[in-house]
Coordinates of C-alpha atoms (C1' of nucleotides) in Angstrom, one line a residue:
Chain A
M1 CA 83.2 115.3 95.0
N2 CA 84.3 118.4 94.9
D3 CA 85.5 122.1 92.8
E4 CA 89.5 121.3 94.1
F5 CA 89.7 117.5 92.8
K6 CA 86.8 119.5 89.5
Q7 CA 89.8 122.3 88.3
K8 CA 92.4 120.4 89.1
V9 CA 91.7 117.5 86.8
Y10 CA 90.2 120.0 84.0
T11 CA 94.0 121.8 84.0
L12 CA 95.8 118.2 83.8
I13 CA 93.5 117.6 80.8
G14 CA 93.5 121.0 79.4
A15 CA 97.4 120.7 80.1
I16 CA 97.8 118.0 78.2
P17 CA 99.5 119.1 75.1
E18 CA 99.0 117.5 70.9
G19 CA 99.5 114.3 70.7
N20 CA 100.0 113.1 74.0
V21 CA 97.3 111.4 75.7
A22 CA 97.1 110.4 79.0
T23 CA 94.6 107.5 81.4
Y24 CA 91.4 108.1 84.0
G25 CA 93.9 107.3 86.6
Q26 CA 96.6 109.0 85.7
I27 CA 94.9 112.2 85.6
A28 CA 92.6 110.8 89.0
K29 CA 96.3 110.2 91.2
L30 CA 97.7 113.7 89.4
A31 CA 94.4 115.3 90.9
G32 CA 94.9 114.2 94.3
A33 CA 92.2 111.4 94.3
P34 CA 94.7 107.8 93.2
R35 CA 91.3 106.0 92.7
H36 CA 89.1 107.9 91.3
A37 CA 90.1 107.4 88.0
R38 CA 86.1 106.3 87.9
A39 CA 85.3 110.6 88.1
V40 CA 87.3 111.1 86.4
G41 CA 85.4 109.6 84.1
Y42 CA 82.0 111.2 85.0
L43 CA 83.4 114.6 84.8
L44 CA 84.6 113.6 81.4
K45 CA 80.8 111.6 80.2
H46 CA 79.3 115.2 81.8
L47 CA 81.9 117.5 80.5
P48 CA 79.2 121.8 79.1
N49 CA 79.5 121.1 75.2
D50 CA 80.9 124.3 75.3
S51 CA 83.3 123.1 76.6
S52 CA 87.2 123.3 74.8
L53 CA 89.0 120.7 77.4
P54 CA 90.7 118.1 74.9
W55 CA 88.6 115.4 76.3
H56 CA 89.6 113.3 73.3
R57 CA 93.0 113.6 75.3
V58 CA 92.4 111.2 78.0
I59 CA 92.1 106.8 76.9
N60 CA 92.2 104.0 79.0
S61 CA 94.9 102.3 81.0
Q62 CA 95.0 99.5 78.3
G63 CA 95.6 102.8 76.0
K64 CA 92.2 102.2 74.1
I65 CA 89.3 104.8 73.6
S66 CA 86.6 103.8 76.0
F67 CA 83.8 103.0 73.4
P68 CA 82.2 101.2 71.5
V69 CA 84.3 99.9 68.3
D70 CA 81.6 101.4 66.3
S71 CA 80.3 104.1 68.1
D72 CA 79.7 107.5 67.0
K73 CA 81.7 108.7 70.0
F74 CA 84.3 106.4 70.0
N75 CA 85.2 107.4 65.8
S76 CA 84.6 111.1 66.8
Q77 CA 87.1 110.6 69.6
A78 CA 89.5 108.7 67.1
L79 CA 89.1 110.9 64.3
K80 CA 90.5 114.2 66.5
L81 CA 93.9 111.8 67.9
K82 CA 94.3 110.9 64.5
A83 CA 94.3 114.0 63.1
E84 CA 96.7 115.5 66.1
G85 CA 99.3 112.4 65.5
V86 CA 98.1 109.7 68.3
V87 CA 98.2 106.1 65.9
S88 CA 95.3 104.7 66.7
L89 CA 94.5 102.4 64.8
N90 CA 91.9 100.1 66.0
G91 CA 91.8 102.5 69.1
R92 CA 95.3 101.6 70.2
V93 CA 97.7 104.6 71.1
S94 CA 101.2 104.1 71.0
L95 CA 102.8 104.1 74.7
K96 CA 106.0 106.2 74.1
K97 CA 102.5 108.9 73.5
Y98 CA 101.7 108.5 76.9
L99 CA 102.6 112.2 78.4
W100 CA 102.3 111.1 82.8
N101 CA 103.5 106.8 82.9
Chain B
dC1 C1' 70.6 103.9 104.1
dG2 C1' 71.0 99.7 100.2
dC3 C1' 71.0 98.7 95.1
dA4 C1' 72.5 99.5 91.1
dT5 C1' 75.7 101.7 86.9
dG6 C1' 79.3 103.4 84.8
dA7 C1' 84.8 107.5 79.6
dC8 C1' 88.3 102.5 84.9
dG9 C1' 91.9 99.3 86.9
dG10 C1' 94.5 95.6 88.5
dC11 C1' 95.2 90.7 88.0
dA12 C1' 94.6 85.8 87.3
dA13 C1' 93.1 82.1 84.1
Chain C
dC1 C1' 95.6 88.7 73.3
dT2 C1' 90.5 87.3 75.5
dT3 C1' 87.0 87.0 79.4
dG4 C1' 86.2 87.8 84.3
dC5 C1' 85.9 89.3 88.5
dC6 C1' 86.4 92.1 92.4
dG7 C1' 88.3 96.5 93.9
dC8 C1' 86.9 101.6 93.5
dC9 C1' 83.9 106.3 93.5
dA10 C1' 80.4 109.7 92.3
dT11 C1' 75.4 109.5 91.6
dG12 C1' 70.6 109.0 91.1
dC13 C1' 66.3 106.8 92.8

DNA sequence: CGCATGACGGCAA
DNA sequence: CTTGCCGCCATGC
């Protein structure tokens, strides 16, 4: 994985305004690598704790959080999204909230 | 180099 | 709406 890709992904995620969300696929595509949705997931997973990126605004194409519904990760992300006005009933996000569609 | 894994995506049943 | 399967790709062993 090249730095170029990383940088773009980080930039794109950082560019997501509050109240909006984007999917892994969209991020990957806009980063110039259409089939790298999983690579994006990899990057987020290995994100440094001190990173200020709004990773919680990145969800999967099903409009849901990519974590088991009862996990801690899920709860924390759902909480953040809720705090930003993104309706996430049982992990679901309104389609209107997507930034790039 | 081969094989398994995963914060994914799309499609069929 | 729920499952299952398969394609895709970076990583780690």
